[in-house]
């Protein structure tokens, strides 16, 4: 079973993990998705440093680096297509078990008939490598960031500077009008907790929220020296 879906945006293409390498603006999946991830800033992950994007990560705050007006103006931003998560998970076979459960309780195996789970209002923001390096060199060792290398290294964790983020609104909902029939409503009430658990297991521990960062491109920062 597919454990995660990688958000890989190549203009309008979004592909499942394992089918393609993530695009630079897609990067590594953030789990749980959350707000407040700043492009150019420093974060750490409770793992050994790595350069691949295969595994999701939970970024934790290390030090916010303040972008200048020129650096903010120089960010590369894109509006990206909505991502139909339910459809992609279904196509990848990740929901076969819950589809069987739906049939067992007398519902259709077509889960999209009853539910919608999408990432909408999708955007990306990317800082250039030159600006990221300048930002790091000018701020990463000032007083507010003092000791970050020592603190992270003492725990053996990985430090990353965020080069790009992809963000959007996660929306899980029962389709309008579905469940008006009392019998169907009862069956959906039985199925829904298991469907939500399956979505959390295969995509994100957060099912809904506005302006959530769902993936990022990390630049490893050494913890020695």
PDB file of C-alpha atoms in Angstrom:
ATOM      1  CA  UNK A   1       0.000   0.000   0.000  1.00  0.00           C
ATOM      2  CA  UNK A   2       1.193   3.500  -0.760  1.00  0.00           C
ATOM      3  CA  UNK A   3       2.147   5.119   2.541  1.00  0.00           C
ATOM      4  CA  UNK A   4       2.194   8.682   1.288  1.00  0.00           C
ATOM      5  CA  UNK A   5       1.382  10.691  -1.807  1.00  0.00           C
ATOM      6  CA  UNK A   6       4.189  13.007  -2.867  1.00  0.00           C
ATOM      7  CA  UNK A   7       3.032  16.396  -4.062  1.00  0.00           C
ATOM      8  CA  UNK A   8       5.034  16.733  -7.268  1.00  0.00           C
ATOM      9  CA  UNK A   9       3.968  19.695  -9.338  1.00  0.00           C
ATOM     10  CA  UNK A  10       5.239  19.859 -12.924  1.00  0.00           C
ATOM     11  CA  UNK A  11       3.114  22.669 -14.317  1.00  0.00           C
ATOM     12  CA  UNK A  12      -0.270  20.906 -14.196  1.00  0.00           C
ATOM     13  CA  UNK A  13       1.002  17.386 -13.460  1.00  0.00           C
ATOM     14  CA  UNK A  14       0.672  15.821 -10.012  1.00  0.00           C
ATOM     15  CA  UNK A  15       2.024  12.317  -9.645  1.00  0.00           C
ATOM     16  CA  UNK A  16       2.062   9.542  -7.077  1.00  0.00           C
ATOM     17  CA  UNK A  17       5.181   8.779  -5.071  1.00  0.00           C
ATOM     18  CA  UNK A  18       7.366   6.283  -6.862  1.00  0.00           C
ATOM     19  CA  UNK A  19       6.248   7.368 -10.339  1.00  0.00           C
ATOM     20  CA  UNK A  20       8.483  10.401 -10.651  1.00  0.00           C
ATOM     21  CA  UNK A  21      11.051  12.433  -8.792  1.00  0.00           C
ATOM     22  CA  UNK A  22       9.499  15.443  -7.040  1.00  0.00           C
ATOM     23  CA  UNK A  23       9.788  18.767  -8.797  1.00  0.00           C
ATOM     24  CA  UNK A  24      11.767  21.537  -7.021  1.00  0.00           C
ATOM     25  CA  UNK A  25       8.610  23.308  -5.903  1.00  0.00           C
ATOM     26  CA  UNK A  26       7.068  20.066  -4.674  1.00  0.00           C
ATOM     27  CA  UNK A  27       9.892  18.725  -2.566  1.00  0.00           C
ATOM     28  CA  UNK A  28       9.398  16.766   0.593  1.00  0.00           C
ATOM     29  CA  UNK A  29       6.034  16.182   2.194  1.00  0.00           C
ATOM     30  CA  UNK A  30       5.362  17.997   5.471  1.00  0.00           C
ATOM     31  CA  UNK A  31       3.423  15.892   7.957  1.00  0.00           C
ATOM     32  CA  UNK A  32       1.493  17.230   9.661  1.00  0.00           C
ATOM     33  CA  UNK A  33       0.852  20.133   7.296  1.00  0.00           C
ATOM     34  CA  UNK A  34       0.843  23.435   9.150  1.00  0.00           C
ATOM     35  CA  UNK A  35       1.063  27.182   8.818  1.00  0.00           C
ATOM     36  CA  UNK A  36       4.059  29.283   9.809  1.00  0.00           C
ATOM     37  CA  UNK A  37       6.785  27.634   7.721  1.00  0.00           C
ATOM     38  CA  UNK A  38       8.904  30.525   6.431  1.00  0.00           C
ATOM     39  CA  UNK A  39      10.872  30.311   3.186  1.00  0.00           C
ATOM     40  CA  UNK A  40      14.584  30.849   3.896  1.00  0.00           C
ATOM     41  CA  UNK A  41      14.368  30.034   7.609  1.00  0.00           C
ATOM     42  CA  UNK A  42      15.956  27.237   9.632  1.00  0.00           C
ATOM     43  CA  UNK A  43      14.153  24.190  10.985  1.00  0.00           C
ATOM     44  CA  UNK A  44      15.127  20.780  12.302  1.00  0.00           C
ATOM     45  CA  UNK A  45      13.778  17.272  11.871  1.00  0.00           C
ATOM     46  CA  UNK A  46      14.239  14.435  14.355  1.00  0.00           C
ATOM     47  CA  UNK A  47      16.291  12.353  11.943  1.00  0.00           C
ATOM     48  CA  UNK A  48      19.776  11.985  10.534  1.00  0.00           C
ATOM     49  CA  UNK A  49      20.487  14.503   7.739  1.00  0.00           C
ATOM     50  CA  UNK A  50      19.277  13.307   4.349  1.00  0.00           C
ATOM     51  CA  UNK A  51      19.075  14.770   0.863  1.00  0.00           C
ATOM     52  CA  UNK A  52      16.272  12.639  -0.641  1.00  0.00           C
ATOM     53  CA  UNK A  53      12.567  13.486  -0.540  1.00  0.00           C
ATOM     54  CA  UNK A  54      11.273   9.935  -0.067  1.00  0.00           C
ATOM     55  CA  UNK A  55      10.006  10.288   3.505  1.00  0.00           C
ATOM     56  CA  UNK A  56       7.646  12.859   4.984  1.00  0.00           C
ATOM     57  CA  UNK A  57       8.978  15.076   7.764  1.00  0.00           C
ATOM     58  CA  UNK A  58       7.712  17.133  10.679  1.00  0.00           C
ATOM     59  CA  UNK A  59       9.591  20.442  10.681  1.00  0.00           C
ATOM     60  CA  UNK A  60      10.271  22.011  14.070  1.00  0.00           C
ATOM     61  CA  UNK A  61      11.291  25.636  14.581  1.00  0.00           C
ATOM     62  CA  UNK A  62      14.990  26.415  14.848  1.00  0.00           C
ATOM     63  CA  UNK A  63      15.495  30.056  13.856  1.00  0.00           C
ATOM     64  CA  UNK A  64      13.525  32.465  11.674  1.00  0.00           C
ATOM     65  CA  UNK A  65      15.712  34.359   9.195  1.00  0.00           C
ATOM     66  CA  UNK A  66      14.232  37.685   8.135  1.00  0.00           C
ATOM     67  CA  UNK A  67      14.012  38.312   4.400  1.00  0.00           C
ATOM     68  CA  UNK A  68      14.858  41.761   3.087  1.00  0.00           C
ATOM     69  CA  UNK A  69      12.397  43.632   0.888  1.00  0.00           C
ATOM     70  CA  UNK A  70      14.502  42.731  -2.150  1.00  0.00           C
ATOM     71  CA  UNK A  71      14.529  39.060  -1.179  1.00  0.00           C
ATOM     72  CA  UNK A  72      10.764  39.071  -0.654  1.00  0.00           C
ATOM     73  CA  UNK A  73      10.308  40.719  -4.050  1.00  0.00           C
ATOM     74  CA  UNK A  74      12.660  38.142  -5.567  1.00  0.00           C
ATOM     75  CA  UNK A  75      10.673  35.117  -4.391  1.00  0.00           C
ATOM     76  CA  UNK A  76       9.401  32.955  -7.221  1.00  0.00           C
ATOM     77  CA  UNK A  77       5.678  32.338  -6.697  1.00  0.00           C
ATOM     78  CA  UNK A  78       3.298  30.143  -8.660  1.00  0.00           C
ATOM     79  CA  UNK A  79      -0.373  29.276  -8.594  1.00  0.00           C
ATOM     80  CA  UNK A  80      -0.773  25.527  -9.012  1.00  0.00           C
ATOM     81  CA  UNK A  81      -3.691  23.261  -9.942  1.00  0.00           C
ATOM     82  CA  UNK A  82      -6.033  21.894  -7.293  1.00  0.00           C
ATOM     83  CA  UNK A  83      -5.109  18.387  -6.203  1.00  0.00           C
ATOM     84  CA  UNK A  84      -7.876  15.754  -5.905  1.00  0.00           C
ATOM     85  CA  UNK A  85      -6.380  13.677  -3.107  1.00  0.00           C
ATOM     86  CA  UNK A  86      -9.197  11.132  -2.920  1.00  0.00           C
ATOM     87  CA  UNK A  87      -8.993  10.459  -6.647  1.00  0.00           C
ATOM     88  CA  UNK A  88      -5.202  10.058  -6.609  1.00  0.00           C
ATOM     89  CA  UNK A  89      -5.232   7.723  -3.610  1.00  0.00           C
ATOM     90  CA  UNK A  90      -7.956   5.641  -5.221  1.00  0.00           C
ATOM     91  CA  UNK A  91      -6.033   5.453  -8.503  1.00  0.00           C
ATOM     92  CA  UNK A  92      -2.965   4.269  -6.621  1.00  0.00           C
ATOM     93  CA  UNK A  93      -4.870   1.465  -4.896  1.00  0.00           C
ATOM     94  CA  UNK A  94      -4.435   2.905  -1.421  1.00  0.00           C
ATOM     95  CA  UNK A  95      -8.161   2.827  -0.670  1.00  0.00           C
ATOM     96  CA  UNK A  96      -8.962  -0.725  -1.784  1.00  0.00           C
ATOM     97  CA  UNK A  97      -9.675  -1.861   1.753  1.00  0.00           C
ATOM     98  CA  UNK A  98     -12.097   0.942   2.548  1.00  0.00           C
ATOM     99  CA  UNK A  99     -13.812   0.454  -0.834  1.00  0.00           C
ATOM    100  CA  UNK A 100     -14.428  -3.174   0.079  1.00  0.00           C
ATOM    101  CA  UNK A 101     -15.858  -2.002   3.405  1.00  0.00           C
ATOM    102  CA  UNK A 102     -18.183   0.396   1.563  1.00  0.00           C
ATOM    103  CA  UNK A 103     -19.543  -2.434  -0.569  1.00  0.00           C
ATOM    104  CA  UNK A 104     -19.940  -4.633   2.515  1.00  0.00           C
ATOM    105  CA  UNK A 105     -22.219  -2.087   4.184  1.00  0.00           C
ATOM    106  CA  UNK A 106     -24.260  -1.579   1.013  1.00  0.00           C
ATOM    107  CA  UNK A 107     -22.633   1.513  -0.480  1.00  0.00           C
ATOM    108  CA  UNK A 108     -20.953   2.070  -3.829  1.00  0.00           C
ATOM    109  CA  UNK A 109     -17.228   1.353  -4.170  1.00  0.00           C
ATOM    110  CA  UNK A 110     -16.961   4.757  -5.861  1.00  0.00           C
ATOM    111  CA  UNK A 111     -16.066   6.807  -2.790  1.00  0.00           C
ATOM    112  CA  UNK A 112     -16.074  10.037  -4.794  1.00  0.00           C
ATOM    113  CA  UNK A 113     -19.849   9.617  -5.005  1.00  0.00           C
ATOM    114  CA  UNK A 114     -20.033  10.397  -1.297  1.00  0.00           C
ATOM    115  CA  UNK A 115     -16.919  12.333  -0.328  1.00  0.00           C
ATOM    116  CA  UNK A 116     -14.518  14.993  -1.522  1.00  0.00           C
ATOM    117  CA  UNK A 117     -10.948  15.400  -0.289  1.00  0.00           C
ATOM    118  CA  UNK A 118      -8.880  18.027  -2.101  1.00  0.00           C
ATOM    119  CA  UNK A 119      -6.031  20.473  -1.800  1.00  0.00           C
ATOM    120  CA  UNK A 120      -7.284  23.789  -3.199  1.00  0.00           C
ATOM    121  CA  UNK A 121      -5.952  27.334  -3.641  1.00  0.00           C
ATOM    122  CA  UNK A 122      -2.512  25.796  -4.164  1.00  0.00           C
ATOM    123  CA  UNK A 123       0.520  28.069  -4.364  1.00  0.00           C
ATOM    124  CA  UNK A 124       4.275  27.738  -4.135  1.00  0.00           C
ATOM    125  CA  UNK A 125       6.982  30.171  -3.044  1.00  0.00           C
ATOM    126  CA  UNK A 126      10.702  29.654  -3.703  1.00  0.00           C
ATOM    127  CA  UNK A 127      13.801  31.595  -2.705  1.00  0.00           C
ATOM    128  CA  UNK A 128      16.789  31.488  -5.043  1.00  0.00           C
ATOM    129  CA  UNK A 129      19.830  29.561  -3.886  1.00  0.00           C
ATOM    130  CA  UNK A 130      21.917  32.747  -4.034  1.00  0.00           C
ATOM    131  CA  UNK A 131      19.472  34.637  -1.808  1.00  0.00           C
ATOM    132  CA  UNK A 132      19.220  31.657   0.548  1.00  0.00           C
ATOM    133  CA  UNK A 133      23.006  31.530   0.895  1.00  0.00           C
ATOM    134  CA  UNK A 134      23.224  35.283   1.496  1.00  0.00           C
ATOM    135  CA  UNK A 135      20.445  35.081   4.060  1.00  0.00           C
ATOM    136  CA  UNK A 136      22.150  32.225   5.852  1.00  0.00           C
ATOM    137  CA  UNK A 137      25.565  33.850   5.875  1.00  0.00           C
ATOM    138  CA  UNK A 138      24.222  37.168   7.163  1.00  0.00           C
ATOM    139  CA  UNK A 139      21.836  35.961   9.869  1.00  0.00           C
ATOM    140  CA  UNK A 140      22.399  32.328  10.876  1.00  0.00           C
ATOM    141  CA  UNK A 141      25.118  33.156  13.389  1.00  0.00           C
ATOM    142  CA  UNK A 142      23.773  36.345  14.932  1.00  0.00           C
ATOM    143  CA  UNK A 143      22.597  36.452  18.531  1.00  0.00           C
ATOM    144  CA  UNK A 144      19.030  35.273  17.895  1.00  0.00           C
ATOM    145  CA  UNK A 145      20.338  32.123  16.180  1.00  0.00           C
ATOM    146  CA  UNK A 146      23.362  31.648  18.411  1.00  0.00           C
ATOM    147  CA  UNK A 147      24.074  28.051  19.326  1.00  0.00           C
ATOM    148  CA  UNK A 148      21.652  26.393  16.905  1.00  0.00           C
ATOM    149  CA  UNK A 149      24.324  24.094  15.486  1.00  0.00           C
ATOM    150  CA  UNK A 150      25.437  22.974  18.923  1.00  0.00           C
ATOM    151  CA  UNK A 151      21.855  22.415  20.093  1.00  0.00           C
ATOM    152  CA  UNK A 152      20.857  20.339  17.083  1.00  0.00           C
ATOM    153  CA  UNK A 153      24.121  18.426  16.934  1.00  0.00           C
ATOM    154  CA  UNK A 154      23.873  17.445  20.599  1.00  0.00           C
ATOM    155  CA  UNK A 155      20.647  15.603  19.785  1.00  0.00           C
ATOM    156  CA  UNK A 156      21.862  14.172  16.483  1.00  0.00           C
ATOM    157  CA  UNK A 157      19.071  15.814  14.501  1.00  0.00           C
ATOM    158  CA  UNK A 158      19.096  17.277  10.981  1.00  0.00           C
ATOM    159  CA  UNK A 159      19.010  21.026  10.359  1.00  0.00           C
ATOM    160  CA  UNK A 160      17.492  22.370   7.143  1.00  0.00           C
ATOM    161  CA  UNK A 161      17.008  25.741   5.516  1.00  0.00           C
ATOM    162  CA  UNK A 162      13.704  25.863   3.611  1.00  0.00           C
ATOM    163  CA  UNK A 163      14.173  26.820  -0.039  1.00  0.00           C
ATOM    164  CA  UNK A 164      10.547  26.445  -1.101  1.00  0.00           C
ATOM    165  CA  UNK A 165       7.095  25.637   0.205  1.00  0.00           C
ATOM    166  CA  UNK A 166       3.888  24.459  -1.421  1.00  0.00           C
ATOM    167  CA  UNK A 167       0.731  25.434   0.441  1.00  0.00           C
ATOM    168  CA  UNK A 168      -3.032  25.265   0.081  1.00  0.00           C
ATOM    169  CA  UNK A 169      -6.352  24.541   1.750  1.00  0.00           C
ATOM    170  CA  UNK A 170      -7.076  20.936   2.719  1.00  0.00           C
ATOM    171  CA  UNK A 171     -10.783  20.188   2.477  1.00  0.00           C
ATOM    172  CA  UNK A 172     -12.505  16.934   3.453  1.00  0.00           C
ATOM    173  CA  UNK A 173     -16.282  16.938   3.114  1.00  0.00           C
ATOM    174  CA  UNK A 174     -19.318  14.777   2.526  1.00  0.00           C
ATOM    175  CA  UNK A 175     -20.814  15.755  -0.815  1.00  0.00           C
ATOM    176  CA  UNK A 176     -23.850  17.996  -0.751  1.00  0.00           C
ATOM    177  CA  UNK A 177     -27.120  16.076  -0.695  1.00  0.00           C
ATOM    178  CA  UNK A 178     -25.492  12.752   0.094  1.00  0.00           C
ATOM    179  CA  UNK A 179     -27.004  11.018   3.082  1.00  0.00           C
ATOM    180  CA  UNK A 180     -30.437  12.617   2.860  1.00  0.00           C
ATOM    181  CA  UNK A 181     -31.815   9.099   2.941  1.00  0.00           C
ATOM    182  CA  UNK A 182     -31.712   7.858   6.539  1.00  0.00           C
ATOM    183  CA  UNK A 183     -30.435   4.405   5.578  1.00  0.00           C
ATOM    184  CA  UNK A 184     -27.605   5.807   3.440  1.00  0.00           C
ATOM    185  CA  UNK A 185     -26.752   8.318   6.178  1.00  0.00           C
ATOM    186  CA  UNK A 186     -26.429   5.519   8.725  1.00  0.00           C
ATOM    187  CA  UNK A 187     -24.145   3.559   6.420  1.00  0.00           C
ATOM    188  CA  UNK A 188     -21.959   6.618   5.803  1.00  0.00           C
ATOM    189  CA  UNK A 189     -21.736   7.246   9.535  1.00  0.00           C
ATOM    190  CA  UNK A 190     -20.391   3.711   9.910  1.00  0.00           C
ATOM    191  CA  UNK A 191     -17.915   4.078   7.048  1.00  0.00           C
ATOM    192  CA  UNK A 192     -16.665   7.625   7.634  1.00  0.00           C
ATOM    193  CA  UNK A 193     -14.408   7.062  10.688  1.00  0.00           C
ATOM    194  CA  UNK A 194     -12.608   4.259   8.871  1.00  0.00           C
ATOM    195  CA  UNK A 195     -12.252   6.363   5.720  1.00  0.00           C
ATOM    196  CA  UNK A 196     -10.788   9.257   7.702  1.00  0.00           C
ATOM    197  CA  UNK A 197      -8.341   6.894   9.405  1.00  0.00           C
ATOM    198  CA  UNK A 198      -7.292   5.521   6.005  1.00  0.00           C
ATOM    199  CA  UNK A 199      -6.761   9.016   4.593  1.00  0.00           C
ATOM    200  CA  UNK A 200      -4.643   9.979   7.588  1.00  0.00           C
ATOM    201  CA  UNK A 201      -2.604   6.815   7.202  1.00  0.00           C
ATOM    202  CA  UNK A 202      -2.037   7.291   3.472  1.00  0.00           C
ATOM    203  CA  UNK A 203      -1.859  11.044   3.047  1.00  0.00           C
ATOM    204  CA  UNK A 204      -1.929  13.397   6.007  1.00  0.00           C
ATOM    205  CA  UNK A 205      -2.624  13.331   9.723  1.00  0.00           C
ATOM    206  CA  UNK A 206      -4.435  16.635   9.137  1.00  0.00           C
ATOM    207  CA  UNK A 207      -7.588  16.376   7.047  1.00  0.00           C
ATOM    208  CA  UNK A 208      -8.558  20.032   6.816  1.00  0.00           C
ATOM    209  CA  UNK A 209      -7.177  23.527   7.267  1.00  0.00           C
ATOM    210  CA  UNK A 210      -6.512  26.817   5.504  1.00  0.00           C
ATOM    211  CA  UNK A 211      -3.151  27.977   4.150  1.00  0.00           C
ATOM    212  CA  UNK A 212      -1.308  24.839   5.199  1.00  0.00           C
ATOM    213  CA  UNK A 213       2.207  24.108   3.987  1.00  0.00           C
ATOM    214  CA  UNK A 214       2.038  20.585   2.592  1.00  0.00           C
ATOM    215  CA  UNK A 215       5.543  20.191   1.166  1.00  0.00           C
ATOM    216  CA  UNK A 216       8.930  21.891   1.242  1.00  0.00           C
ATOM    217  CA  UNK A 217      12.338  21.763  -0.369  1.00  0.00           C
ATOM    218  CA  UNK A 218      15.088  21.503   2.259  1.00  0.00           C
ATOM    219  CA  UNK A 219      18.704  22.579   2.041  1.00  0.00           C
ATOM    220  CA  UNK A 220      20.717  20.572   4.610  1.00  0.00           C
ATOM    221  CA  UNK A 221      22.811  22.708   6.915  1.00  0.00           C
ATOM    222  CA  UNK A 222      25.766  21.047   8.602  1.00  0.00           C
ATOM    223  CA  UNK A 223      25.763  20.894  12.367  1.00  0.00           C
ATOM    224  CA  UNK A 224      29.543  20.848  12.723  1.00  0.00           C
ATOM    225  CA  UNK A 225      31.720  23.900  13.095  1.00  0.00           C
TER     226      UNK A 225
END
